[in-house]
Short mmCIF file of C-alpha atoms in Angstrom, two decimals:
data_model
loop_
_atom_site.label_atom_id
_atom_site.label_comp_id
_atom_site.label_asym_id
_atom_site.label_seq_id
_atom_site.Cartn_x
_atom_site.Cartn_y
_atom_site.Cartn_z
CA UNK P 1 39.86 -5.84 33.00
CA UNK P 2 43.13 -4.14 33.23
CA UNK P 3 45.02 -7.40 29.95
CA UNK P 4 49.01 -5.65 31.40
CA UNK P 5 47.78 -7.17 35.04
CA UNK P 6 47.22 -10.34 34.03
CA UNK P 7 50.11 -10.55 31.50
CA UNK P 8 51.68 -14.32 32.08
CA UNK P 9 55.74 -13.48 31.83
CA UNK P 10 57.67 -16.14 30.53
CA UNK P 11 60.91 -18.21 29.53
CA UNK P 12 62.08 -21.15 27.46
CA UNK P 13 64.80 -22.24 28.63
CA UNK P 14 66.13 -25.30 26.10
CA UNK P 15 68.95 -26.21 23.51
CA UNK P 16 66.69 -27.73 21.53
CA UNK P 17 65.28 -25.47 18.83
CA UNK P 18 62.31 -27.68 18.07
CA UNK P 19 61.66 -28.28 21.34
CA UNK P 20 61.16 -24.58 22.26
CA UNK P 21 58.88 -24.06 19.26
CA UNK P 22 56.77 -27.40 21.56
CA UNK P 23 56.76 -25.43 24.52
CA UNK P 24 56.41 -22.13 22.87
CA UNK P 25 52.85 -23.62 21.40
CA UNK P 26 51.51 -24.68 24.26
CA UNK P 27 51.86 -22.06 26.84
CA UNK P 28 50.86 -19.65 23.57
CA UNK P 29 46.84 -21.25 23.24
CA UNK P 30 46.87 -20.32 27.51
CA UNK P 31 43.71 -17.20 28.97
CA UNK P 32 46.24 -14.76 29.10
CA UNK P 33 48.52 -12.07 27.09
CA UNK P 34 52.01 -14.00 26.85
CA UNK P 35 55.69 -12.46 27.25
CA UNK P 36 57.53 -15.78 26.28
CA UNK P 37 60.85 -15.25 26.25
CA UNK P 38 63.99 -18.18 24.64
CA UNK P 39 67.18 -19.45 25.78
CA UNK P 40 69.47 -21.72 24.40
CA UNK P 41 72.29 -22.22 26.92
CA UNK P 42 71.88 -21.68 30.86
CA UNK P 43 74.02 -18.42 29.75
CA UNK P 44 71.31 -16.39 28.21
CA UNK P 45 68.56 -17.89 30.50
CA UNK P 46 70.25 -16.15 33.51
CA UNK P 47 70.14 -13.05 31.44
CA UNK P 48 67.39 -13.36 30.64
CA UNK P 49 65.98 -13.45 34.16
CA UNK P 50 68.36 -11.88 35.67
CA UNK P 51 67.14 -8.32 33.34
CA UNK P 52 63.70 -8.75 34.30
CA UNK P 53 62.31 -9.15 38.33
CA UNK P 54 58.33 -9.64 36.34
CA UNK P 55 59.00 -13.09 35.38
CA UNK P 56 56.09 -15.13 36.64
CA UNK P 57 57.69 -18.77 35.18
CA UNK P 58 61.51 -20.56 33.75
CA UNK P 59 60.37 -24.29 32.04
CA UNK P 60 64.42 -24.62 32.34
CA UNK P 61 65.70 -28.03 30.94
CA UNK P 62 67.44 -30.22 32.82
CA UNK P 63 70.41 -30.57 30.67
CA UNK P 64 71.29 -27.79 28.43
CA UNK P 65 75.09 -26.17 28.11
CA UNK P 66 75.51 -24.32 30.78
CA UNK P 67 73.90 -26.55 33.55
CA UNK P 68 74.34 -29.65 34.70
CA UNK P 69 72.98 -32.77 37.25
CA UNK P 70 70.67 -30.38 39.22
CA UNK P 71 73.22 -26.98 39.52
CA UNK P 72 70.73 -25.11 37.15
CA UNK P 73 67.89 -25.55 38.77
CA UNK P 74 69.45 -24.68 42.55
CA UNK P 75 71.07 -21.72 40.88
CA UNK P 76 67.44 -20.26 39.78
CA UNK P 77 66.01 -20.57 42.96
CA UNK P 78 68.58 -19.11 45.06
CA UNK P 79 69.75 -16.19 43.03
CA UNK P 80 66.13 -15.67 42.87
CA UNK P 81 63.21 -17.10 44.99
CA UNK P 82 60.35 -15.81 44.25
CA UNK P 83 60.62 -16.68 40.71
CA UNK P 84 58.71 -20.81 40.16
CA UNK P 85 60.66 -23.20 38.10
CA UNK P 86 59.70 -26.14 36.00
CA UNK P 87 61.14 -29.16 34.95
CA UNK P 88 61.60 -30.35 31.78
CA UNK P 89 63.34 -33.85 30.85
CA UNK P 90 63.19 -36.93 28.91
CA UNK P 91 64.29 -39.03 31.69
CA UNK P 92 61.98 -40.97 33.08
CA UNK P 93 63.59 -41.97 36.96
CA UNK P 94 61.12 -41.62 39.22
CA UNK P 95 64.84 -39.94 41.75
CA UNK P 96 65.50 -37.10 39.45
CA UNK P 97 62.15 -36.47 39.50
CA UNK P 98 61.64 -36.76 43.00
CA UNK P 99 64.76 -34.74 43.32
CA UNK P 100 63.67 -31.55 41.28
CA UNK P 101 61.12 -31.41 43.58
CA UNK P 102 63.21 -31.47 46.35
CA UNK P 103 65.01 -28.82 45.18
CA UNK P 104 62.65 -26.49 44.85
CA UNK P 105 60.73 -27.28 41.45
CA UNK P 106 57.49 -26.12 41.11
CA UNK P 107 56.44 -28.79 38.55
CA UNK P 108 58.22 -31.44 36.11
CA UNK P 109 56.99 -31.86 32.29
CA UNK P 110 58.17 -34.80 30.63
CA UNK P 111 59.15 -33.91 27.12
CA UNK P 112 57.32 -36.34 25.55
CA UNK P 113 53.14 -35.02 27.07
CA UNK P 114 51.24 -33.94 24.64
CA UNK P 115 50.69 -30.04 23.85
CA UNK P 116 47.32 -29.93 25.35
CA UNK P 117 48.90 -32.16 29.28
CA UNK P 118 51.85 -29.55 28.85
CA UNK P 119 49.60 -26.66 28.65
CA UNK P 120 47.44 -27.75 31.71
CA UNK P 121 50.79 -28.90 33.10
CA UNK P 122 51.83 -25.15 32.83
CA UNK P 123 48.34 -23.92 33.99
CA UNK P 124 48.42 -25.40 37.59
CA UNK P 125 51.59 -23.84 38.38
CA UNK P 126 50.63 -20.22 37.33
CA UNK P 127 48.13 -21.31 39.59
CA UNK P 128 50.07 -21.48 42.00
CA UNK P 129 49.90 -25.10 42.60
CA UNK P 130 52.93 -28.22 41.44
CA UNK P 131 52.45 -30.19 38.85
CA UNK P 132 54.18 -34.37 39.31
CA UNK P 133 53.77 -36.58 37.20
CA UNK P 134 50.24 -39.35 37.65
CA UNK P 135 52.98 -42.43 37.97
CA UNK P 136 55.50 -40.68 40.35
CA UNK P 137 55.43 -40.79 43.96
CA UNK P 138 57.45 -38.40 45.81
CA UNK P 139 56.86 -39.95 48.86
CA UNK P 140 58.43 -42.72 47.89
CA UNK P 141 61.45 -43.82 49.85
CA UNK P 142 64.68 -43.55 48.32
CA UNK P 143 68.76 -44.24 49.28
CA UNK P 144 70.01 -42.69 52.67
CA UNK P 145 72.23 -41.31 52.21
CA UNK P 146 71.57 -39.37 48.45
CA UNK P 147 68.00 -38.82 50.28
CA UNK P 148 70.02 -37.42 54.01
CA UNK P 149 72.81 -35.06 50.94
CA UNK P 150 69.77 -33.30 48.81
CA UNK P 151 67.73 -32.42 52.72
CA UNK P 152 71.01 -30.77 53.94
CA UNK P 153 71.35 -29.26 50.70
CA UNK P 154 68.12 -28.09 50.01
CA UNK P 155 68.65 -26.50 54.05
CA UNK P 156 71.24 -23.89 53.07
CA UNK P 157 70.35 -20.46 52.72
CA UNK P 158 70.03 -18.80 48.67
CA UNK P 159 73.45 -16.42 49.82
CA UNK P 160 74.69 -19.71 51.03
CA UNK P 161 74.20 -21.52 47.80
CA UNK P 162 75.67 -19.05 45.57
CA UNK P 163 78.78 -18.44 48.18
CA UNK P 164 78.88 -23.29 47.47
CA UNK P 165 78.71 -22.14 43.85
CA UNK P 166 81.42 -19.87 44.67
CA UNK P 167 83.42 -21.83 46.85
CA UNK P 168 83.01 -24.85 43.58
CA UNK P 169 83.91 -22.76 40.83
CA UNK P 170 88.31 -21.85 44.04
CA UNK P 171 87.42 -18.33 44.54
CA UNK P 172 88.56 -17.64 48.21
CA UNK P 173 86.84 -16.09 50.63
CA UNK P 174 88.28 -12.17 49.92
CA UNK P 175 86.84 -12.97 45.81
CA UNK P 176 83.71 -14.44 47.27
CA UNK P 177 83.12 -11.19 49.69
CA UNK P 178 83.91 -8.65 46.36
CA UNK P 179 81.78 -10.86 44.38
CA UNK P 180 78.60 -10.62 46.84
CA UNK P 181 79.68 -6.66 48.18
CA UNK P 182 80.07 -8.23 51.69
CA UNK P 183 82.93 -8.55 54.28
CA UNK P 184 84.74 -11.45 54.21
CA UNK P 185 83.41 -12.41 57.96
CA UNK P 186 80.64 -12.56 56.71
CA UNK P 187 81.67 -15.38 54.28
CA UNK P 188 83.00 -16.64 57.35
CA UNK P 189 80.34 -17.43 58.54
CA UNK P 190 78.46 -18.61 55.72
CA UNK P 191 80.96 -21.19 55.28
CA UNK P 192 81.31 -22.43 58.57
CA UNK P 193 77.56 -22.61 58.29
CA UNK P 194 77.33 -25.37 54.97
CA UNK P 195 79.51 -27.23 56.54
CA UNK P 196 77.91 -27.51 59.52
CA UNK P 197 74.62 -28.46 57.32
CA UNK P 198 76.39 -30.07 54.83
CA UNK P 199 78.25 -32.78 58.03
CA UNK P 200 81.56 -31.85 56.43
CA UNK P 201 84.74 -30.51 58.05
CA UNK P 202 85.69 -28.55 54.84
CA UNK P 203 85.44 -26.58 51.72
CA UNK P 204 87.32 -29.12 49.13
CA UNK P 205 84.32 -32.08 50.96
CA UNK P 206 81.88 -29.98 50.99
CA UNK P 207 82.35 -29.09 47.19
CA UNK P 208 82.73 -33.09 46.62
CA UNK P 209 79.23 -33.39 48.40
CA UNK P 210 77.36 -30.39 46.80
CA UNK P 211 78.39 -32.52 43.57
CA UNK P 212 77.15 -35.89 43.67
CA UNK P 213 73.76 -34.22 44.32
CA UNK P 214 74.55 -31.43 41.88
CA UNK P 215 75.13 -33.51 39.45
CA UNK P 216 80.06 -32.99 37.75
CA UNK P 217 79.00 -29.13 38.39
CA UNK P 218 77.73 -25.69 40.03
CA UNK P 219 76.76 -24.19 36.08
CA UNK P 220 78.86 -23.70 33.74
CA UNK P 221 82.21 -24.82 35.80
CA UNK P 222 83.22 -27.53 36.21
CA UNK P 223 85.20 -30.85 39.30
CA UNK P 224 87.87 -32.40 39.58
CA UNK P 225 87.22 -35.21 42.22
#
């Protein structure tokens, strides 16, 4: 068997060195050759994943430098839709965990899990499955308005998510067009679609709506108001 075909390329993104070490220990026990990269900030993780299109899995801390709320997860799913993301977090809040899956996470690992349990969770996702904490019911009802907004945000296409993030940074249509290498007309069409999907009337309302779910801002960008 060609061992190159069985190599896992995994990125561990967490700002705590000790926990990165714990995750490395967990995945190192997987029965396959590994290439493991570590990132202590969201920017480092972006650079690693952007430079390696063959990444098989990202283990992403929900709160780390350069990211707030669910914005890091949404950004990854938009930029690299083919790369599975497993959230690692100390939170016990079932609503937070459910939202992670709504925004495209393939798994959720609590930082209180033991090494063997973490390893099994990672293996499950690498095998194409999803790992949901046994005490979390993904079908449980939540606040209806919050659930509706989360569903609307999740309905955005990857390009629309990118446009919304740039709107959050205060960029004009012309600047967004330049960054995405598309026409201003295309950007206007995306903005119009975003407003329709989020059920709002202005760019400002779209940014505020996103911030309610995604946290205080997108990666590297804090919102006021």
